[in-house]
Short mmCIF file of C-alpha atoms and ligand atoms in Angstrom, two decimals:
data_model
loop_
_atom_site.label_atom_id
_atom_site.label_comp_id
_atom_site.label_asym_id
_atom_site.label_seq_id
_atom_site.Cartn_x
_atom_site.Cartn_y
_atom_site.Cartn_z
CA MET P 623 207.30 95.86 83.96
CA PHE P 624 208.11 92.45 86.14
CA GLU P 625 205.80 89.70 85.91
CA ILE P 626 204.49 87.65 88.92
CA PRO P 627 205.69 83.74 88.85
CA THR P 628 202.46 81.63 88.54
CA SER P 629 203.31 80.11 91.94
CA THR P 630 202.08 83.19 93.75
CA LYS P 631 198.50 83.04 92.11
CA GLN P 632 196.97 81.00 94.87
CA HIS P 633 193.52 81.70 94.50
CA ASP P 634 193.45 82.49 90.89
CA GLU P 635 190.43 80.45 89.46
CA SER P 636 190.76 81.71 86.22
CA ARG P 637 194.15 80.14 85.55
CA GLN P 638 194.50 78.59 82.35
CA GLY P 639 195.30 74.73 82.42
CA GLU P 640 198.97 74.02 83.04
CA ALA P 641 200.22 70.52 81.69
CA LEU P 642 202.36 68.66 84.56
CA LEU P 643 205.61 66.83 84.11
CA ILE P 644 206.56 64.24 86.69
CA GLU P 645 209.71 61.83 86.54
CA ASN P 646 209.20 58.46 86.16
CA ASP P 647 210.90 55.64 87.52
CA PRO P 648 211.95 53.41 84.34
CA GLN P 649 211.72 49.70 86.26
CA LYS P 650 208.15 50.31 86.78
CA SER P 651 207.23 51.69 83.52
CA ASN P 652 204.07 50.56 81.92
CA GLY P 653 205.03 52.14 78.58
CA ARG P 654 201.97 54.56 78.82
CA LYS P 655 202.04 58.38 78.68
CA LEU P 656 199.85 60.55 80.92
CA TYR P 657 199.29 64.24 80.21
CA ILE P 658 197.38 66.14 82.82
CA GLU P 659 196.08 69.68 82.60
CA SER P 660 194.64 71.63 85.75
CA TYR P 661 191.85 74.43 85.82
CA GLY P 662 190.41 76.18 88.85
CA CYS P 663 191.55 76.77 92.27
CA GLN P 664 194.84 75.46 94.02
CA MET P 665 193.00 72.67 95.21
CA ASN P 666 192.63 71.22 92.18
CA PHE P 667 196.16 71.79 91.22
CA SER P 668 196.93 70.13 94.45
CA ASP P 669 194.62 67.10 93.58
CA SER P 670 196.44 66.63 90.30
CA GLU P 671 199.52 66.00 92.16
CA ILE P 672 197.68 63.18 94.11
CA VAL P 673 196.41 61.95 90.88
CA ALA P 674 199.63 61.72 89.16
CA SER P 675 201.29 60.26 92.24
CA ILE P 676 198.58 57.36 92.00
CA LEU P 677 199.27 57.00 88.27
CA LEU P 678 202.82 57.35 88.68
CA ASP P 679 202.79 54.29 91.03
CA LYS P 680 201.10 52.29 88.35
CA GLY P 681 203.99 52.82 85.77
CA PHE P 682 202.71 55.80 83.86
CA GLU P 683 205.09 58.18 82.29
CA THR P 684 204.14 61.91 81.77
CA THR P 685 204.42 64.11 78.89
CA ARG P 686 203.84 67.77 78.31
CA ASP P 687 202.37 66.98 74.94
CA TYR P 688 198.99 65.86 74.85
CA ARG P 689 199.13 64.61 71.14
CA GLU P 690 201.74 62.06 72.10
CA ALA P 691 199.62 61.03 75.11
CA ASP P 692 197.90 57.64 75.73
CA VAL P 693 195.91 59.03 78.75
CA ILE P 694 194.68 62.82 78.72
CA PHE P 695 193.33 64.05 82.30
CA ILE P 696 191.76 67.42 82.51
CA ASN P 697 191.00 68.49 86.12
CA THR P 698 187.96 70.89 85.90
CA CYS P 699 186.52 73.56 87.80
CA SER P 700 182.63 74.83 87.95
CA ILE P 701 182.56 77.97 89.73
CA ARG P 702 181.77 80.11 87.01
CA GLU P 703 180.17 79.41 83.78
CA ASN P 704 183.05 80.64 81.65
CA ALA P 705 185.52 78.26 83.63
CA GLU P 706 183.31 75.38 82.04
CA GLN P 707 183.30 76.90 78.74
CA ARG P 708 187.05 77.06 78.95
CA VAL P 709 187.24 73.46 79.53
CA ARG P 710 184.81 72.49 76.79
CA ASN P 711 186.93 74.46 74.38
CA ARG P 712 189.68 72.50 75.40
CA LEU P 713 188.19 69.27 74.93
CA LYS P 714 187.56 70.30 71.24
CA GLU P 715 191.10 70.65 70.79
CA PHE P 716 191.57 67.27 71.97
CA GLU P 717 189.47 65.72 69.31
CA SER P 718 192.09 65.64 66.34
CA ALA P 719 194.73 63.84 68.64
CA LYS P 720 191.96 61.10 69.56
CA ALA P 721 191.06 60.91 66.12
CA LYS P 722 194.77 59.72 64.99
CA ASN P 723 194.95 57.58 68.11
CA PRO P 724 191.89 55.58 68.75
CA GLY P 725 193.24 53.85 71.81
CA MET P 726 193.76 57.27 73.73
CA VAL P 727 191.87 57.57 76.86
CA VAL P 728 190.13 60.94 77.55
CA GLY P 729 189.07 61.55 81.19
CA VAL P 730 187.44 64.56 82.73
CA LEU P 731 188.21 64.79 86.60
CA GLY P 732 187.45 67.18 89.35
CA CYS P 733 184.43 69.69 89.88
CA MET P 734 182.84 69.87 86.50
CA ALA P 735 182.76 66.08 86.53
CA GLU P 736 181.09 65.90 90.10
CA ARG P 737 178.46 68.47 88.72
CA LEU P 738 177.53 66.65 85.15
CA LYS P 739 178.35 63.13 86.38
CA SER P 740 177.36 60.70 83.59
CA LYS P 741 175.40 63.57 81.57
CA PHE P 742 179.33 64.48 80.61
CA LEU P 743 179.46 61.30 78.49
CA GLU P 744 176.02 61.90 76.64
CA GLU P 745 177.21 65.73 76.01
CA GLU P 746 180.70 65.10 75.10
CA LYS P 747 181.43 62.38 72.69
CA LEU P 748 185.24 62.37 73.07
CA VAL P 749 185.00 61.55 77.02
CA ASP P 750 185.49 58.21 78.10
CA VAL P 751 185.92 58.61 81.84
CA VAL P 752 184.51 60.88 84.36
CA VAL P 753 185.88 61.12 87.82
CA GLY P 754 184.76 63.20 90.84
CA PRO P 755 187.31 64.84 93.39
CA ASP P 756 186.69 61.98 95.89
CA ALA P 757 187.26 58.99 93.50
CA TYR P 758 190.80 59.58 92.45
CA ARG P 759 192.02 56.00 94.04
CA ASP P 760 189.76 54.26 91.54
CA LEU P 761 191.53 55.86 88.48
CA PRO P 762 193.70 52.74 87.67
CA ASN P 763 190.66 50.60 87.72
CA LEU P 764 188.52 52.89 85.63
CA ILE P 765 191.48 53.25 83.12
CA GLU P 766 191.35 49.25 82.89
CA GLN P 767 187.65 49.56 82.16
CA VAL P 768 187.98 51.90 79.36
CA ASP P 769 190.76 49.61 77.98
CA GLU P 770 188.23 46.80 77.88
CA GLY P 771 186.04 48.84 75.89
CA SER P 772 183.61 50.46 78.11
CA ARG P 773 182.97 53.88 79.19
CA ALA P 774 183.29 54.80 83.00
CA VAL P 775 182.03 57.05 85.63
CA ASN P 776 182.78 57.37 89.24
CA VAL P 777 181.62 60.45 90.91
CA LEU P 778 180.74 59.09 94.52
CA LEU P 779 181.40 61.53 97.09
CA SER P 780 182.96 60.49 100.38
CA ARG P 781 182.87 61.51 104.38
CA GLU P 782 186.26 60.21 104.88
CA GLU P 783 188.57 60.66 102.04
CA THR P 784 191.28 62.90 102.54
CA TYR P 785 194.05 60.97 100.80
CA ALA P 786 196.21 61.50 103.66
CA ASP P 787 198.25 58.52 103.00
CA ILE P 788 199.23 59.57 99.52
CA SER P 789 202.55 61.60 98.93
CA PRO P 790 201.78 63.92 96.21
CA VAL P 791 204.09 64.24 93.22
CA ARG P 792 205.24 67.68 93.33
CA LEU P 793 204.51 69.10 89.88
CA ASN P 794 206.18 72.08 88.03
CA THR P 795 207.87 72.83 91.43
CA ASN P 796 210.27 75.80 91.96
CA GLY P 797 211.72 73.37 94.74
CA VAL P 798 211.11 75.96 97.56
CA THR P 799 207.21 76.60 98.15
CA ALA P 800 204.60 73.94 98.16
CA PHE P 801 200.79 73.42 98.94
CA ILE P 802 199.77 71.05 101.45
CA SER P 803 195.88 70.08 101.58
CA ILE P 804 194.34 70.09 105.26
CA MET P 805 190.93 69.43 104.33
CA ARG P 806 188.36 68.76 101.84
CA GLY P 807 184.84 69.71 100.93
CA CYS P 808 182.73 72.54 102.25
CA ASP P 809 179.54 72.78 104.57
CA ASN P 810 178.97 76.38 104.12
CA MET P 811 176.46 76.57 101.57
CA CYS P 812 176.94 80.03 100.36
CA SER P 813 173.69 80.49 97.98
CA PHE P 814 176.18 81.54 94.85
CA CYS P 815 178.50 78.86 95.34
CA VAL P 816 178.91 75.35 93.57
CA VAL P 817 181.64 73.80 95.79
CA PRO P 818 179.27 72.03 98.33
CA PHE P 819 178.12 70.07 95.57
CA THR P 820 181.08 69.28 93.78
CA ARG P 821 183.41 68.79 96.72
CA GLY P 822 181.06 67.30 99.11
CA ARG P 823 181.11 67.57 103.04
CA GLU P 824 183.92 68.97 105.03
CA ARG P 825 186.48 66.66 106.30
CA SER P 826 189.71 67.38 108.13
CA ARG P 827 192.93 65.54 107.45
CA ASP P 828 194.76 63.77 110.19
CA PRO P 829 197.13 66.46 111.79
CA GLN P 830 200.22 64.10 112.02
CA SER P 831 199.96 63.35 108.37
CA ILE P 832 200.10 66.89 107.69
CA VAL P 833 203.20 67.69 109.95
CA LYS P 834 204.90 64.69 108.41
CA GLU P 835 204.09 66.24 105.02
CA ALA P 836 205.59 69.54 106.15
CA GLN P 837 208.58 67.66 107.85
CA ASN P 838 209.41 65.62 104.57
CA LEU P 839 209.16 69.03 102.36
CA PHE P 840 211.63 70.66 104.80
CA HIS P 841 213.93 67.98 104.20
CA ALA P 842 213.58 67.78 100.70
CA GLY P 843 214.51 71.56 100.71
CA TYR P 844 211.30 73.18 100.60
CA ARG P 845 210.93 76.33 102.63
CA GLU P 846 207.44 77.59 102.56
CA VAL P 847 204.11 75.58 102.78
CA THR P 848 200.81 76.90 102.29
CA LEU P 849 197.87 74.93 103.94
CA LEU P 850 195.02 74.78 102.00
CA GLY P 851 191.23 74.31 102.22
CA GLN P 852 188.03 76.14 101.18
CA ASN P 853 187.44 77.30 104.86
CA VAL P 854 190.83 76.50 106.76
CA ASP P 855 189.26 78.05 110.25
CA SER P 856 187.02 75.35 110.50
CA TYR P 857 189.44 72.67 110.30
CA LYS P 858 188.91 70.15 113.31
CA TYR P 859 190.27 66.85 113.95
CA THR P 860 189.60 64.53 116.83
CA ALA P 861 191.29 61.24 116.55
CA ALA P 862 189.24 57.98 116.25
CA VAL P 863 189.64 55.83 119.58
CA ALA P 864 188.73 52.22 120.44
CA ASP P 865 185.36 51.66 122.08
CA GLY P 866 185.36 52.48 125.58
CA GLU P 867 188.73 54.64 125.60
CA GLU P 868 188.66 58.44 126.07
CA ALA P 869 188.46 60.52 123.00
CA GLY P 870 191.87 62.60 122.31
CA PRO P 871 192.15 66.32 122.48
CA THR P 872 190.53 68.07 119.28
CA ILE P 873 192.94 69.86 117.18
CA THR P 874 191.95 73.37 116.01
CA PHE P 875 193.18 75.36 112.96
CA ALA P 876 195.21 77.37 115.50
CA ASN P 877 196.52 74.09 117.05
CA LEU P 878 197.55 73.02 113.51
CA LEU P 879 199.13 76.09 112.60
CA GLU P 880 201.41 76.01 115.53
CA LEU P 881 202.27 72.41 114.94
CA VAL P 882 203.24 72.91 111.43
CA ALA P 883 205.16 76.43 112.66
CA GLN P 884 207.22 74.19 115.02
CA VAL P 885 208.40 71.84 112.46
CA ASN P 886 211.47 74.48 111.70
CA PRO P 887 211.52 78.20 112.38
CA LEU P 888 213.08 78.12 108.56
CA LEU P 889 209.70 76.87 107.24
CA ARG P 890 207.51 79.55 106.21
CA VAL P 891 203.87 78.74 106.82
CA ARG P 892 200.97 80.35 104.73
CA PHE P 893 197.03 79.16 104.62
CA SER P 894 194.17 79.63 102.51
CA THR P 895 191.14 80.35 102.68
CA SER P 896 189.86 81.98 105.73
CA HIS P 897 186.28 82.52 106.40
CA PRO P 898 185.12 85.55 108.00
CA LYS P 899 182.67 84.04 110.43
CA ASP P 900 185.30 81.31 111.44
CA ILE P 901 188.62 83.30 111.78
CA THR P 902 189.26 83.19 115.65
CA ASN P 903 191.43 85.43 117.77
CA ASP P 904 193.22 82.33 118.64
CA VAL P 905 194.55 82.17 115.18
CA LEU P 906 195.49 85.72 114.84
CA TYR P 907 197.47 85.11 118.45
CA THR P 908 199.00 82.07 116.83
CA MET P 909 200.13 84.07 113.60
CA ALA P 910 201.55 86.95 115.84
CA LYS P 911 203.69 84.40 118.00
CA TYR P 912 205.42 82.83 115.54
CA GLU P 913 207.92 84.73 113.01
CA ASN P 914 207.47 82.04 110.38
CA ILE P 915 203.64 82.38 110.13
CA CYS P 916 203.47 84.65 107.38
CA LYS P 917 201.69 88.00 107.98
CA TYR P 918 199.09 87.45 105.36
CA ILE P 919 195.21 86.66 105.14
CA HIS P 920 193.04 85.88 102.46
CA LEU P 921 189.81 86.88 103.85
CA PRO P 922 186.84 87.06 101.21
CA VAL P 923 184.15 89.82 101.83
CA GLN P 924 182.21 88.97 98.63
CA SER P 925 180.14 91.98 99.26
CA GLY P 926 180.02 95.04 101.82
CA ASN P 927 176.44 95.18 102.20
CA SER P 928 174.58 93.38 105.03
CA ARG P 929 171.48 92.46 103.09
CA VAL P 930 173.15 91.13 100.19
CA LEU P 931 175.60 89.16 102.61
CA GLN P 932 172.45 87.64 104.16
CA LEU P 933 171.03 86.76 100.73
CA MET P 934 174.43 85.09 100.05
CA ASN P 935 174.21 83.10 103.08
CA ARG P 936 177.68 84.06 104.27
CA THR P 937 176.25 84.02 107.84
CA TYR P 938 178.24 87.64 108.86
CA ASP P 939 177.41 91.21 108.32
CA ARG P 940 179.24 94.27 107.26
CA ALA P 941 179.81 95.00 111.13
CA TRP P 942 181.27 91.44 111.80
CA TYR P 943 183.58 91.63 108.99
CA MET P 944 184.79 95.17 109.92
CA GLU P 945 185.30 93.98 113.61
CA ARG P 946 187.21 90.82 112.10
CA ILE P 947 189.40 93.53 110.33
CA ASN P 948 189.81 95.54 113.33
CA ALA P 949 191.03 92.36 115.42
CA ILE P 950 193.61 91.63 112.67
CA ARG P 951 195.11 95.03 112.53
CA SER P 952 195.23 95.32 116.08
CA ILE P 953 196.62 91.75 116.82
CA ILE P 954 198.82 91.79 113.72
CA PRO P 955 199.71 95.31 112.84
CA ASN P 956 201.67 94.79 109.66
CA CYS P 957 199.17 92.14 108.15
CA GLY P 958 198.61 91.68 104.46
CA ILE P 959 194.92 91.04 103.70
CA SER P 960 193.52 90.28 100.44
CA THR P 961 189.85 89.24 99.28
CA ASP P 962 187.25 88.17 96.93
CA VAL P 963 184.39 90.18 95.51
CA ILE P 964 181.28 89.37 93.52
CA THR P 965 179.53 92.01 91.74
CA GLY P 966 175.65 92.08 90.72
CA PHE P 967 174.61 89.31 92.76
CA CYS P 968 170.83 88.76 92.64
CA SER P 969 168.79 92.05 93.47
CA GLU P 970 172.09 94.05 94.52
CA THR P 971 171.23 98.04 94.07
CA GLU P 972 173.63 100.64 93.29
CA GLU P 973 173.76 101.59 96.70
CA GLU P 974 174.51 98.45 97.91
CA HIS P 975 177.32 98.04 95.61
CA GLN P 976 178.69 101.25 96.73
CA GLU P 977 178.94 99.62 100.16
CA THR P 978 181.41 97.39 98.67
CA ILE P 979 183.43 99.92 97.46
CA SER P 980 183.28 101.52 100.73
CA MET P 981 184.37 98.27 102.34
CA MET P 982 187.29 98.39 100.15
CA ASP P 983 188.10 101.80 101.14
CA TYR P 984 187.79 100.63 104.89
CA VAL P 985 190.21 97.94 104.33
CA LYS P 986 192.35 98.95 101.74
CA TYR P 987 193.38 95.36 100.84
CA ASP P 988 196.71 94.68 99.41
CA TYR P 989 195.07 92.30 96.51
CA ALA P 990 191.56 91.04 95.33
CA TYR P 991 190.18 88.86 92.93
CA MET P 992 187.10 90.28 91.79
CA PHE P 993 184.14 88.58 89.74
CA ALA P 994 180.70 89.41 87.99
CA TYR P 995 178.08 86.98 89.64
CA SER P 996 177.35 83.77 87.32
CA GLU P 997 174.64 81.84 88.28
CA ARG P 998 175.32 78.13 89.02
CA PRO P 999 172.59 75.50 88.30
CA GLY P 1000 171.53 73.65 91.51
CA THR P 1001 172.68 76.43 94.28
CA LEU P 1002 170.47 78.03 96.50
CA ALA P 1003 170.41 81.14 94.83
CA ALA P 1004 169.74 79.67 91.24
CA LYS P 1005 166.58 78.19 93.39
CA ARG P 1006 165.59 81.05 95.42
CA TYR P 1007 166.58 84.09 93.67
CA ALA P 1008 166.44 85.79 89.93
CA ASP P 1009 169.51 86.47 88.50
CA ASP P 1010 168.04 90.02 87.81
CA VAL P 1011 171.27 92.43 87.51
CA PRO P 1012 171.75 93.08 83.79
CA GLU P 1013 175.08 91.67 82.63
CA GLU P 1014 176.09 94.96 81.43
CA VAL P 1015 175.42 96.49 85.02
CA LYS P 1016 177.44 93.64 86.46
CA LYS P 1017 180.35 94.11 84.28
CA ARG P 1018 180.20 98.22 85.10
CA ARG P 1019 180.19 97.46 88.57
CA LEU P 1020 183.14 94.97 88.17
CA THR P 1021 185.20 97.49 86.53
CA GLU P 1022 184.64 100.22 89.26
CA VAL P 1023 185.65 97.38 91.98
CA VAL P 1024 188.38 96.67 89.94
CA ASP P 1025 189.81 100.17 89.20
CA ARG P 1026 189.44 100.94 93.05
CA GLN P 1027 191.58 97.74 94.05
CA ARG P 1028 194.05 99.08 91.49
CA ARG P 1029 194.58 102.10 93.30
CA HIS P 1030 194.58 100.27 96.57
CA SER P 1031 197.20 97.48 95.73
CA LEU P 1032 199.31 100.48 94.70
CA GLU P 1033 198.81 102.35 97.76
CA ARG P 1034 199.59 99.21 99.82
CA LEU P 1035 202.64 98.49 97.95
CA GLN P 1036 204.02 102.16 98.32
CA THR P 1037 203.76 101.57 102.00
CA TYR P 1038 206.41 98.80 101.53
CA VAL P 1039 208.66 101.03 99.87
CA GLY P 1040 211.63 102.49 101.87
CA LYS P 1041 211.48 99.32 103.96
CA THR P 1042 213.57 96.36 104.44
CA HIS P 1043 211.96 93.00 104.03
CA LYS P 1044 212.72 89.49 104.75
CA VAL P 1045 212.31 87.67 101.47
CA LEU P 1046 212.51 83.83 100.67
CA ILE P 1047 214.19 83.72 97.30
CA GLU P 1048 211.66 81.41 95.00
CA GLY P 1049 213.67 81.69 91.75
CA PHE P 1050 214.76 84.06 89.20
CA SER P 1051 212.45 86.70 87.99
CA LYS P 1052 210.40 85.75 84.77
CA ARG P 1053 211.90 88.96 82.92
CA SER P 1054 215.69 88.42 83.63
CA ASP P 1055 217.95 85.63 84.95
CA LYS P 1056 219.92 88.54 86.51
CA ASP P 1057 217.02 89.31 88.97
CA TYR P 1058 215.72 86.96 91.76
CA CYS P 1059 212.19 87.21 92.87
CA GLY P 1060 210.65 86.05 96.31
CA ARG P 1061 207.92 87.29 98.53
CA ASN P 1062 207.58 89.47 101.60
CA ASP P 1063 205.62 88.32 104.78
CA GLN P 1064 202.73 90.03 103.30
CA ASN P 1065 202.68 88.23 99.91
CA ALA P 1066 204.17 91.15 98.03
CA MET P 1067 206.39 90.14 95.09
CA VAL P 1068 209.87 91.40 95.37
CA VAL P 1069 212.30 91.52 92.56
CA PHE P 1070 216.22 92.27 93.19
CA PRO P 1071 219.42 91.76 91.50
CA VAL P 1072 221.17 88.25 92.04
CA ASP P 1073 223.78 88.15 94.58
CA GLU P 1074 226.13 85.29 94.06
CA ARG P 1075 226.27 84.86 98.12
CA TYR P 1076 222.55 83.51 97.87
CA LYS P 1077 220.89 80.82 96.29
CA VAL P 1078 217.12 80.20 95.52
CA GLY P 1079 215.59 78.91 98.97
CA ASP P 1080 217.61 81.19 100.92
CA TYR P 1081 216.38 83.94 103.14
CA VAL P 1082 217.28 87.41 102.34
CA ASN P 1083 217.01 91.15 103.54
CA VAL P 1084 215.91 93.39 100.74
CA PHE P 1085 215.73 96.98 100.82
CA THR P 1086 213.11 98.23 98.34
CA ASP P 1087 213.32 101.66 97.12
CA LYS P 1088 210.59 101.72 94.51
CA CYS P 1089 207.57 99.71 93.15
CA THR P 1090 205.64 98.87 89.70
CA SER P 1091 202.07 98.42 89.93
CA ALA P 1092 202.37 94.99 91.24
CA THR P 1093 206.16 94.39 92.27
CA LEU P 1094 208.52 96.02 94.74
CA ILE P 1095 211.87 96.60 93.31
CA GLY P 1096 215.03 96.49 95.62
CA VAL P 1097 218.52 95.25 96.52
CA ILE P 1098 219.82 92.62 99.02
CA SER P 1099 220.89 94.78 102.14
CA SER P 1100 222.60 91.66 104.32
N1 SAH X 1237 186.01 78.84 99.84
C1 SAH X 1237 186.45 80.13 99.49
C2 SAH X 1237 186.05 80.27 97.98
C3 SAH X 1237 185.96 79.33 96.99
S1 SAH X 1237 185.41 80.38 95.61
C4 SAH X 1237 185.66 81.14 100.09
O1 SAH X 1237 184.68 80.99 100.88
O2 SAH X 1237 185.96 82.23 100.15
C5 SAH X 1237 186.38 81.32 95.01
C6 SAH X 1237 185.67 82.71 94.86
O3 SAH X 1237 185.05 82.57 93.61
C7 SAH X 1237 184.80 83.05 96.00
O4 SAH X 1237 185.22 83.60 97.20
C8 SAH X 1237 183.79 83.90 95.12
O5 SAH X 1237 184.19 85.05 95.23
C9 SAH X 1237 183.95 83.71 93.76
N2 SAH X 1237 182.71 82.74 93.41
C10 SAH X 1237 182.24 81.61 93.81
N3 SAH X 1237 180.89 81.51 93.00
C11 SAH X 1237 180.74 82.45 92.16
C12 SAH X 1237 179.73 82.53 91.21
N4 SAH X 1237 178.74 81.84 91.19
N5 SAH X 1237 180.05 83.57 90.43
C13 SAH X 1237 181.05 84.56 90.55
N6 SAH X 1237 181.88 84.35 91.42
C14 SAH X 1237 181.80 83.27 92.50
FE1 SF4 X 1238 181.85 78.19 98.26
FE2 SF4 X 1238 181.20 79.33 100.46
FE3 SF4 X 1238 182.16 77.07 100.97
FE4 SF4 X 1238 183.82 79.01 99.85
S1 SF4 X 1238 182.86 79.00 102.20
S2 SF4 X 1238 183.72 77.23 99.08
S3 SF4 X 1238 182.07 80.42 98.74
S4 SF4 X 1238 180.41 77.60 99.99
FE1 F3S X 1239 186.46 75.26 91.01
FE2 F3S X 1239 186.13 73.22 92.28
FE3 F3S X 1239 188.15 74.88 92.94
S1 F3S X 1239 184.69 74.53 91.30
S2 F3S X 1239 187.35 76.69 92.34
S3 F3S X 1239 187.88 73.66 91.28
S4 F3S X 1239 186.76 73.58 94.36
#
């Protein structure tokens, strides 16, 4: 079996923390070592690149070994209870390192920091500093406060902060694919979800800074960018103008997609996440118009039943979602589609669960991220509805959904077998350096023997003649 490189796991919140390594300018060094580990969604990994950039600027070096660090940061996720549990377990592992080096600063960043605020300091004696996702510019100052002997907290959320002017340091990069945050926060208030509380109000980043970042990446040799946001389809930016002047045009997500696609035809563009209520035909037509916008959409359904969707406050129903799928299939006939599913949401019946399965049969997703419902304190669902589906029923429904998806993933992959795919070479296969790996337009992983004529970062046509459960296998045909 071939393994999928971690860089393709764009939406997998269950990822274990990854330690980050950055190169440092020896001239600037302050002699202190930073260790940073990230959990949760791609936005968190992207934020860690901003944090690294801020601290690199202050002369920090990085290390992959937390035992030799002067500052340990853990960038956390609150999306499900087990995500938080994982972080707490990890903090325990840092205890002995701190006991050996009492000057060590331990900081909790990200969504869990925002959710628990100063309570974190009471609950976890080890922690010196708690910093929410909109307060990273304050980190050098907060570290200084800790150096002076106090513990420090900054969990202020902002309506403006997009870190637009900070060039993220690309960490653990393959040099070919990169993520660009285009917006922050979320205004949707899905009843199960903690994100609006941990990430604050939705705000869009200046399109010029996004295009510039894409251009810089292209010039540095990158060949694919993924535009990131909790709900990219509601991206909207109107340039601020002086009093009395006429407001400039409003840039929508479709406009932004076009601007980034025009950076260079050799730069592939992907994006995530789309919300079914907001994805417009304009976006679909823009995708169809540009060869370099990948034909792949992550469109979380959550449930296939309209009553459950209403309780979830998703603001679409089953018929609306199916209509959006039909629109995708007719405007972009060869589009890959993936989704997120929650099983056992409050009061979900067996029949309603079956409707999720029948929706999966209808769409035949290429890929899905599937979860048992986990009640999050403070959310609308926690306040309004009883978490009344027994744990074993949630788990059984989850197994059913996972089994169905496994079949569909394989069926979808099989439709790609026997065809030639344009693949961007992202690196060597994890299993063997005699094989390259990369993805096709629809985001399926393709593995094929190295051909000396082509290098990482090149596009090649690969004829695929077979597949495993998650990977297409083929040979370069031109
Ligand atoms: N902004 C994205 C989702 C971000 S969270 C969107 O709207 O699609 C990623 C996924 O985690 C969600 O799509 C949902 O399927 C899952 N999730 C969120 N809260 C959850 C909870 N309380 N229990 C279980 N799964 C949850
Ligand atoms: Fe959460 Fe819904 Fe916002 Fe996604 S759109 S982040 S699920 S509130
Ligand atoms: Fe987790 Fe926060 Fe992302 S809760 S999924 S890290 S926005």
